[in-house]
């Protein structure tokens, strides 16, 4: 059985329950947040006991994401590519298996992207309104009860699963350009380091370039 399908099965009933719960709340109806088919956002992710990562997160399509880390120093410049159930890693065009240091962040990002993909299937997201005008929706995911917040303009603002614990703050949301991107498509060497305990599908800059072109069509 496809694990991705199972995650969607868990998310869809949770969203249905959220719809029922929010209909009774004193909140405006018909809220349509800004969640484009393809977008990029800056993220600061706090997870575990004291781990934090800073990254740029890009969605190309449902199930297709890319995360480029700026911090911590051990992950600076590392890019994780999510394509369905496959997760691959690369650094400056060199592809390798996902390092141990990135595994906790990878797991947390999968929880985030699964929920955001599920929300993207809804034309309207039922939300409660906070005092500052921001909106919040909640539900159940594979990782536990989650909340997603949007600012007063409808842009993605935050994500949390307290039971993990996991908290993500989003800024600089913008829709991806519809024009095609060009990048180096040269061959790269695939390596596997000793600091990895998972086998993943390898990726190169050629794969990334193709994916960006597909997203623009």
Coordinates of C-alpha atoms in Angstrom, one line a residue, residues 4 8 34-42 55-68 80-82 112-122 156 170 173-177 181 211-212 214-216:
X4 CA 1.6 8.7 0.5
X8 CA -3.8 11.5 2.5
X34 CA -3.1 32.6 -0.6
X35 CA -1.9 29.1 -1.5
X36 CA -0.8 29.1 -5.1
X37 CA -0.1 26.0 -7.1
X38 CA 3.6 26.8 -7.1
X39 CA 5.1 29.1 -4.4
X40 CA 8.2 29.8 -2.3
X41 CA 8.5 30.8 1.3
X42 CA 11.3 31.4 3.8
X55 CA 15.6 27.3 4.9
X56 CA 13.9 28.4 1.7
X57 CA 10.9 26.0 0.9
X58 CA 9.6 25.8 -2.6
X59 CA 6.5 24.0 -3.8
X60 CA 6.4 23.1 -7.5
X61 CA 3.3 20.9 -7.5
X62 CA 1.4 18.5 -5.2
X63 CA 4.1 16.2 -3.7
X64 CA 6.9 18.1 -5.3
X65 CA 9.0 20.3 -2.9
X66 CA 12.5 21.6 -2.5
X67 CA 14.1 22.8 0.7
X68 CA 17.5 24.7 0.6
X80 CA 16.5 18.3 -0.1
X81 CA 14.2 17.4 -3.0
X82 CA 10.8 15.7 -2.3
X112 CA 4.5 20.1 6.9
X113 CA 4.3 19.5 3.2
X114 CA 1.7 16.7 3.5
X115 CA -0.7 19.1 5.4
X116 CA -0.1 22.0 3.0
X117 CA -0.7 19.7 0.0
X118 CA -4.0 18.6 1.5
X119 CA -5.1 22.2 2.2
X120 CA -4.3 23.1 -1.4
X121 CA -7.1 20.8 -2.5
X122 CA -9.7 23.0 -0.8
X156 CA 1.1 31.5 4.9
X170 CA 6.9 31.5 7.4
X173 CA 5.7 34.2 0.7
X174 CA 5.6 34.7 -3.1
X175 CA 4.1 32.9 -6.1
X176 CA 6.7 31.2 -8.3
X177 CA 7.3 33.0 -11.6
X181 CA 14.1 29.1 -15.2
X211 CA 11.0 20.2 -12.5
X212 CA 11.1 24.0 -12.5
X214 CA 7.3 21.7 -15.6
X215 CA 6.0 23.9 -12.9
X216 CA 6.0 26.9 -15.2

